[in-house]
Coordinates of C-alpha atoms in Angstrom, one line a residue:
M981 CA 1.8 7.6 16.0
R982 CA -0.4 10.7 16.3
E983 CA -2.6 12.5 13.9
S984 CA -1.1 15.8 12.6
A985 CA -3.0 19.0 11.9
D986 CA -3.1 18.1 8.2
G987 CA -4.6 14.7 8.8
F988 CA -1.7 12.3 8.6
L989 CA -0.1 10.1 11.2
R990 CA 3.3 11.1 12.4
P991 CA 5.7 9.4 14.9
V992 CA 6.2 11.2 18.2
A993 CA 9.1 10.6 20.5
E994 CA 8.3 10.6 24.2
N995 CA 10.7 10.7 27.2
G996 CA 13.5 11.4 24.7
H997 CA 16.1 12.2 27.4
T998 CA 16.4 8.7 28.9
K999 CA 19.0 6.2 27.6
S1000 CA 16.4 3.6 26.6
S1001 CA 14.4 6.2 24.8
R1002 CA 17.5 7.4 22.9
D1003 CA 18.3 3.8 21.9
T1004 CA 14.7 3.4 20.7
I1005 CA 15.0 6.5 18.6
K1006 CA 18.2 5.3 17.1
Q1007 CA 16.4 2.0 16.1
F1008 CA 13.5 4.1 14.8
N1009 CA 15.9 6.0 12.5
R1010 CA 17.2 2.7 11.1
V1011 CA 13.9 1.0 10.4
C1012 CA 11.4 3.8 9.7
P1013 CA 10.5 3.8 6.0
G1014 CA 10.1 7.5 6.0
R1015 CA 13.9 7.7 6.5
R1016 CA 15.2 4.5 4.9
V1017 CA 14.1 1.5 2.8
S1018 CA 16.7 -1.0 1.8
A1019 CA 16.1 -3.2 -1.3
P1020 CA 15.2 -6.7 -0.1
V1021 CA 17.6 -9.5 -1.1
V1022 CA 16.6 -11.8 -3.9
E1023 CA 16.3 -15.3 -2.6
E1024 CA 18.3 -18.2 -4.1
G1025 CA 16.5 -19.3 -7.3
G1026 CA 14.6 -16.1 -7.5
S1027 CA 14.7 -13.3 -10.1
H1028 CA 14.6 -9.5 -10.2
H1029 CA 12.5 -7.2 -12.4
E1030 CA 13.7 -3.6 -13.0
I1031 CA 10.2 -2.2 -12.1
F1032 CA 8.5 -4.7 -9.8
G1033 CA 11.5 -6.1 -7.9
R1034 CA 12.3 -9.5 -6.6
Y1035 CA 10.1 -12.5 -7.3
I1036 CA 9.9 -16.3 -7.3
S1037 CA 6.6 -16.7 -9.3
V1038 CA 3.9 -14.4 -10.7
W1039 CA 0.2 -15.3 -11.0
R1040 CA -3.0 -13.9 -12.3
A1041 CA -5.4 -14.8 -9.4
W1042 CA -8.7 -14.4 -7.8
A1043 CA -10.7 -16.0 -4.9
S1044 CA -12.7 -19.1 -5.8
D1045 CA -15.4 -18.1 -3.4
P1046 CA -17.8 -15.6 -5.2
E1047 CA -18.5 -13.8 -1.9
V1048 CA -14.9 -13.3 -1.1
R1049 CA -14.1 -12.2 -4.7
E1050 CA -17.0 -9.7 -4.5
Q1051 CA -16.1 -8.2 -1.2
G1052 CA -12.4 -7.9 -1.8
S1053 CA -10.9 -4.9 -3.6
S1054 CA -9.3 -6.8 -6.5
G1055 CA -10.2 -10.4 -6.7
G1056 CA -10.3 -11.1 -3.0
V1057 CA -6.9 -12.9 -3.0
L1058 CA -5.7 -11.4 0.3
T1059 CA -9.0 -12.0 2.0
A1060 CA -9.2 -15.6 0.7
L1061 CA -5.6 -16.3 1.9
T1062 CA -6.2 -14.7 5.3
A1063 CA -9.4 -16.7 5.8
W1064 CA -7.8 -19.9 4.8
L1065 CA -4.7 -19.4 7.0
A1066 CA -7.0 -18.8 10.0
D1067 CA -9.5 -21.7 9.3
T1068 CA -6.7 -24.2 8.8
G1069 CA -4.7 -23.1 11.8
Q1070 CA -1.6 -22.2 9.8
V1071 CA -1.3 -18.9 11.7
T1072 CA -2.4 -17.9 15.2
S1073 CA -3.7 -14.6 13.9
T1074 CA -3.3 -12.1 11.1
Q1075 CA -2.7 -8.4 11.8
A1076 CA -4.6 -6.3 9.3
V1077 CA -6.7 -3.1 9.0
A1078 CA -10.4 -2.6 9.0
A1079 CA -13.0 0.2 9.4
S1080 CA -13.5 1.4 13.0
T1081 CA -16.8 0.1 14.3
C1082 CA -17.6 3.4 16.1
A1083 CA -16.2 5.7 13.4
P1084 CA -16.4 3.9 10.0
N1085 CA -14.6 6.8 8.2
R1086 CA -11.5 5.9 10.2
S1087 CA -9.3 2.8 10.0
V1088 CA -8.0 0.7 12.9
S1089 CA -5.6 -2.2 13.3
V1090 CA -7.3 -5.5 13.9
R1091 CA -6.4 -9.2 14.6
I1092 CA -8.1 -11.7 12.3
T1093 CA -8.6 -15.3 13.6
T1094 CA -11.7 -16.4 11.6
R1095 CA -13.0 -16.4 8.1
Q1096 CA -15.8 -14.0 9.2
E1097 CA -13.3 -11.6 10.6
A1098 CA -11.4 -11.7 7.4
L1099 CA -14.6 -11.0 5.4
S1100 CA -15.4 -8.1 7.8
A1101 CA -12.0 -6.5 7.0
A1102 CA -12.2 -7.0 3.3
G1103 CA -11.8 -4.0 1.0
S1104 CA -9.2 -1.3 0.8
R1105 CA -8.7 1.1 3.7
Y1106 CA -6.9 4.3 2.4
A1107 CA -7.1 6.4 5.6
P1108 CA -4.0 6.8 7.8
V1109 CA -3.6 4.0 10.4
A1110 CA -0.9 2.7 12.7
A1111 CA -1.1 -0.8 11.1
L1112 CA 1.7 -2.3 13.2
E1113 CA 0.2 -1.2 16.5
G1114 CA 0.0 -4.3 18.8
T1115 CA 1.6 -6.6 16.2
S1116 CA 3.5 -9.7 17.2
L1117 CA 6.2 -10.1 14.6
S1118 CA 6.6 -13.8 15.2
S1119 CA 6.5 -16.7 12.7
E1120 CA 3.2 -18.1 13.9
N1121 CA 1.4 -15.0 12.8
A1122 CA 0.7 -13.2 9.5
L1123 CA 0.7 -9.5 8.7
V1124 CA -1.2 -7.6 6.0
G1125 CA 0.1 -4.1 5.4
K1126 CA 1.0 -1.4 2.9
P1127 CA 4.4 -1.8 1.3
C1128 CA 6.1 0.8 3.6
E1129 CA 4.6 -1.0 6.7
I1130 CA 5.9 -4.4 5.5
A1131 CA 9.3 -2.8 4.8
A1132 CA 9.4 -1.5 8.4
A1133 CA 8.3 -4.9 9.8
R1134 CA 11.0 -6.7 7.7
A1135 CA 13.7 -4.2 8.9
I1136 CA 12.7 -4.8 12.5
T1137 CA 12.8 -8.6 12.3
S1138 CA 16.0 -8.5 10.3
E1139 CA 17.7 -6.3 12.9
S1140 CA 16.6 -8.5 15.8
Q1141 CA 17.5 -11.6 13.8
G1142 CA 14.2 -13.1 15.0
S1143 CA 11.6 -15.1 13.1
A1144 CA 9.2 -13.1 10.9
P1145 CA 5.5 -13.4 10.3
L1146 CA 4.1 -14.3 6.9
M1147 CA 4.0 -10.9 5.3
L1148 CA 1.3 -10.0 2.8
S1149 CA 1.1 -6.7 1.0
F1150 CA -0.7 -5.0 -1.9
F1151 CA 0.0 -2.4 -4.6
C1152 CA -0.3 1.1 -3.1
A1153 CA -0.6 4.5 -4.7
G1154 CA -0.3 6.5 -1.5
T1155 CA -2.1 7.4 1.7
P1156 CA -4.6 10.3 1.5
S1157 CA -5.1 12.6 4.4
Q1158 CA -7.9 11.8 6.8
H1159 CA -9.2 15.2 5.9
A1160 CA -9.6 14.0 2.3
T1161 CA -11.8 11.1 3.3
D1162 CA -13.9 13.2 5.6
S1163 CA -14.4 15.9 3.0
L1164 CA -15.5 13.3 0.5
V1165 CA -18.1 12.0 2.9
R1166 CA -19.4 15.5 3.3
K1167 CA -19.4 16.1 -0.4
L1168 CA -21.8 13.2 -0.7
G1169 CA -24.1 15.0 1.8
L1170 CA -23.4 12.8 4.8
E1171 CA -21.8 13.6 8.2
T1172 CA -18.6 11.8 9.3
N1173 CA -19.9 11.5 12.9
N1174 CA -23.1 9.9 11.8
L1175 CA -22.2 6.9 9.7
M1176 CA -23.2 3.2 9.8
S1177 CA -20.5 2.1 7.3
M1178 CA -18.0 3.5 4.8
R1179 CA -15.8 1.7 2.4
Y1180 CA -13.3 2.9 -0.2
R1181 CA -13.6 -0.1 -2.6
G1182 CA -14.9 -3.6 -2.8
G1183 CA -18.4 -4.9 -3.4
G1184 CA -17.4 -5.3 -7.0
W1185 CA -14.3 -4.5 -9.0
P1186 CA -13.0 -1.9 -8.6
G1187 CA -16.1 -1.1 -6.5
Y1188 CA -17.4 2.3 -5.3
F1189 CA -16.6 4.6 -2.5
T1190 CA -19.7 4.1 -0.4
A1191 CA -21.0 5.7 2.8
I1192 CA -24.3 4.7 4.6
D1193 CA -25.9 6.6 7.5
P1194 CA -28.0 5.0 10.3
D1195 CA -31.2 5.9 8.4
G1196 CA -30.1 3.7 5.5
R1197 CA -29.2 6.6 3.2
E1198 CA -26.5 5.4 0.9
E1199 CA -24.3 7.6 -1.3
S1200 CA -21.4 6.5 -3.5
L1201 CA -18.8 7.6 -6.1
S1202 CA -17.0 5.6 -8.7
Y1203 CA -13.4 4.6 -8.0
A1204 CA -12.2 6.8 -10.9
E1205 CA -13.9 9.8 -9.3
S1206 CA -13.3 9.1 -5.6
W1207 CA -9.6 8.3 -6.0
G1208 CA -8.7 10.1 -9.2
A1209 CA -10.5 13.4 -8.5
H1210 CA -10.4 13.5 -4.7
L1211 CA -8.4 11.1 -2.5
G1212 CA -5.4 10.7 -4.8
R1213 CA -4.9 14.5 -4.9
D1214 CA -4.2 14.8 -1.2
L1215 CA -1.3 12.4 -0.6
Q1216 CA 1.6 13.0 1.8
M1217 CA 4.9 13.9 0.2
R1218 CA 6.5 10.7 1.4
C1219 CA 4.1 8.7 -0.8
K1220 CA 5.1 10.8 -3.8
L1221 CA 8.7 9.9 -3.1
C1222 CA 8.0 6.2 -2.6
V1223 CA 10.5 3.7 -4.0
D1224 CA 8.3 0.7 -3.4
G1225 CA 4.6 0.8 -4.2
T1226 CA 4.4 -3.0 -4.9
G1227 CA 5.4 -4.7 -1.6
E1228 CA 8.9 -5.9 -2.5
A1229 CA 9.7 -6.7 1.1
S1230 CA 6.6 -9.0 1.5
D1231 CA 6.3 -12.7 1.0
I1232 CA 3.2 -12.2 -1.3
A1233 CA 2.2 -8.9 -2.9
V1234 CA -1.2 -8.5 -4.7
G1235 CA -2.4 -5.8 -7.0
D1236 CA -5.1 -5.1 -9.6
F1237 CA -4.7 -6.8 -12.9
W1238 CA -6.7 -4.1 -14.7
E1239 CA -8.2 -4.5 -18.1
T1240 CA -6.8 -1.9 -20.5
D1241 CA -8.0 0.1 -23.5
S1242 CA -6.3 0.1 -26.9
A1243 CA -3.8 2.8 -25.7
G1244 CA -2.9 0.6 -22.7
Y1245 CA -4.7 2.7 -20.1
P1246 CA -6.5 0.8 -17.3
L1247 CA -10.3 0.6 -17.6
F1248 CA -12.2 1.0 -14.3
S1249 CA -15.5 -0.4 -15.5
E1250 CA -17.1 -2.8 -13.0
G1251 CA -16.4 -6.5 -13.4
D1252 CA -15.2 -9.6 -11.6
G1253 CA -12.1 -8.8 -9.8
E1254 CA -8.7 -10.1 -11.0
S1255 CA -5.4 -9.7 -9.2
V1256 CA -1.7 -10.2 -9.9
A1257 CA -0.2 -12.2 -7.0
I1258 CA 3.6 -12.0 -6.8
A1259 CA 5.4 -14.6 -4.7
R1260 CA 8.4 -12.6 -3.6
T1261 CA 9.9 -15.4 -1.5
H1262 CA 9.9 -19.2 -1.5
R1263 CA 7.6 -19.0 1.6
G1264 CA 5.1 -16.9 -0.3
D1265 CA 5.4 -19.2 -3.4
D1266 CA 4.6 -22.2 -1.2
V1267 CA 1.5 -20.5 0.3
I1268 CA 0.1 -19.5 -3.1
R1269 CA 0.6 -23.0 -4.6
R1270 CA -0.9 -24.7 -1.6
A1271 CA -3.9 -22.3 -1.5
A1272 CA -4.4 -23.0 -5.2
E1273 CA -4.2 -26.8 -4.7
A1274 CA -6.8 -26.4 -1.9
G1275 CA -9.1 -24.5 -4.2
V1276 CA -9.0 -21.3 -2.2
I1277 CA -7.7 -19.2 -5.1
I1278 CA -7.7 -19.7 -8.8
V1279 CA -4.3 -18.9 -10.5
E1280 CA -2.7 -18.9 -13.9
E1281 CA 1.0 -18.1 -14.3
V1282 CA 1.9 -14.8 -16.0
T1283 CA 5.1 -12.6 -16.3
L1284 CA 5.9 -9.3 -14.7
D1285 CA 6.3 -7.8 -18.1
D1286 CA 2.5 -8.4 -18.5
L1287 CA 2.1 -5.9 -15.6
I1288 CA 3.8 -3.0 -17.3
A1289 CA 0.7 -2.2 -19.4
V1290 CA -1.8 -2.6 -16.6
Q1291 CA 0.0 -0.8 -13.8
P1292 CA 1.2 2.4 -15.5
L1293 CA 1.3 4.5 -12.3
Q1294 CA 3.7 2.1 -10.6
V1295 CA 5.9 2.0 -13.7
K1296 CA 6.0 5.7 -14.1
R1297 CA 6.8 6.3 -10.4
R1298 CA 9.7 3.9 -10.4
R1299 CA 11.2 5.3 -13.7
T1300 CA 10.9 9.0 -12.5
L1301 CA 11.7 8.6 -8.8
A1302 CA 15.3 9.7 -9.2
G1303 CA 14.1 13.0 -10.7
R1304 CA 11.6 13.6 -7.9
L1305 CA 14.2 12.9 -5.3
L1306 CA 16.6 15.3 -7.0
G1307 CA 14.0 18.1 -7.3
R1308 CA 13.1 17.7 -3.7
R1309 CA 16.7 17.9 -2.5
L1310 CA 17.4 20.9 -4.7
A1311 CA 14.5 22.6 -2.9
G1312 CA 16.3 22.1 0.4
Y1313 CA 14.3 19.2 1.8
R1314 CA 15.5 15.9 3.2
V1315 CA 14.5 12.7 1.3
P1316 CA 14.5 9.1 2.2
H1317 CA 17.5 6.9 1.6
Y1318 CA 17.0 3.9 -0.7
P1319 CA 20.1 1.7 -0.7
G1320 CA 20.2 -1.1 -3.2
Y1321 CA 17.4 0.1 -5.4
S1322 CA 19.6 1.2 -8.4
L1323 CA 17.7 4.3 -9.4
A1324 CA 20.5 5.8 -11.4
P1325 CA 19.9 3.5 -14.5
H1326 CA 16.3 4.7 -14.7
F1327 CA 17.5 8.3 -14.6
T1328 CA 20.1 7.8 -17.4
K1329 CA 17.7 5.8 -19.6
R1330 CA 15.1 8.6 -19.4
A1331 CA 17.2 11.6 -18.6
V1332 CA 14.9 14.2 -20.2
L1333 CA 11.9 12.9 -18.5
N1334 CA 13.7 12.8 -15.1
L1335 CA 15.1 16.3 -15.5
R1336 CA 11.6 17.6 -16.3
T1337 CA 10.3 15.7 -13.2
A1338 CA 13.1 17.2 -11.1
A1339 CA 12.2 20.7 -12.3
G1340 CA 8.5 20.2 -11.6
T1341 CA 9.1 18.8 -8.1
F1342 CA 11.5 21.6 -7.3
L1343 CA 9.0 24.3 -8.3
R1344 CA 6.2 22.7 -6.4
S1345 CA 8.3 22.3 -3.3
V1346 CA 9.5 25.9 -3.4
K1347 CA 5.9 27.1 -3.9
S1348 CA 4.8 24.9 -1.0
R1349 CA 7.4 26.4 1.3
V1350 CA 6.5 30.0 0.2
R1351 CA 2.8 29.3 1.0
G1352 CA 3.9 28.1 4.4
R1353 CA 2.5 24.6 4.0
S1354 CA 3.9 21.7 5.9
A1355 CA 7.2 20.2 4.6
D1356 CA 5.5 16.8 4.9
R1357 CA 2.9 17.5 2.3

């Protein structure tokens, strides 16, 4: 994976003329989520929700440790689970993402083996990162990643028919360009090459985008402004065509359980973090229940219908994805293949909305091509 001119990571094939390289590229074409994401199978005894996908159980949850809850982005559930799995020896290590120690505005793949390492990696990391780099996809390990990364890991282990790590994911609205992060740091009056720390969220709920330089100067922006007005406006096109922003291929998926106003729109006022934790598999359900019994997390059972009001972006994206895919194809671009996701019923139920979405996507795509911008944007 290499950084492109527009600040995203892109796969690069090397030595493509050898037989082994050709075989690797064929495998890449089968498992890369930029090309294909297959709907995961609902396990026996499980259920399926039209928006949020497969599940065994659904919980409102947060970390029982106040420090973990504070440092995590939305209740600290993933941090609490990662720390507990490490401390109790249930996994050898957890592959996750953290800020680079030498360039805090960038994200790197890390191995977590202790509670302290889990705490150090707490908080969202929106920048592009090769999260699976160096990952051992074996059953004695765990993996924390974006939904697309988990889908890729699941596809790889399914294809090899090998054992899989415990897979933990989170709700994702897309990956901003590295340029978007860097420009936001500069907007705050700091330099990207002179930072002591930088975080996107955490230190509260939802927390602030915060950058600190070596002299102790600290600048921050609210989540609503940092994401809504800046980072969220510079997403790669693949994210705008995403079929799974809620980690359906994972064992456990965690998202914000936002408080909402009278109109049902999420409130981003600071408070104590709360998450939804979806056990997508029996393995995930077992981990959540044992963690709750051990006092690591606090849980109360809810339904996925409760999420519709507090995760409006994920709901809208799933309901209008068919229209976006149609508009993109009409503009002459290739789109990912999503077998098993049954997008057609969403199109027919909301035909007018999807046709408007298709028209808007088509016009934006054509304008992008005319302006000479990258087809990946």
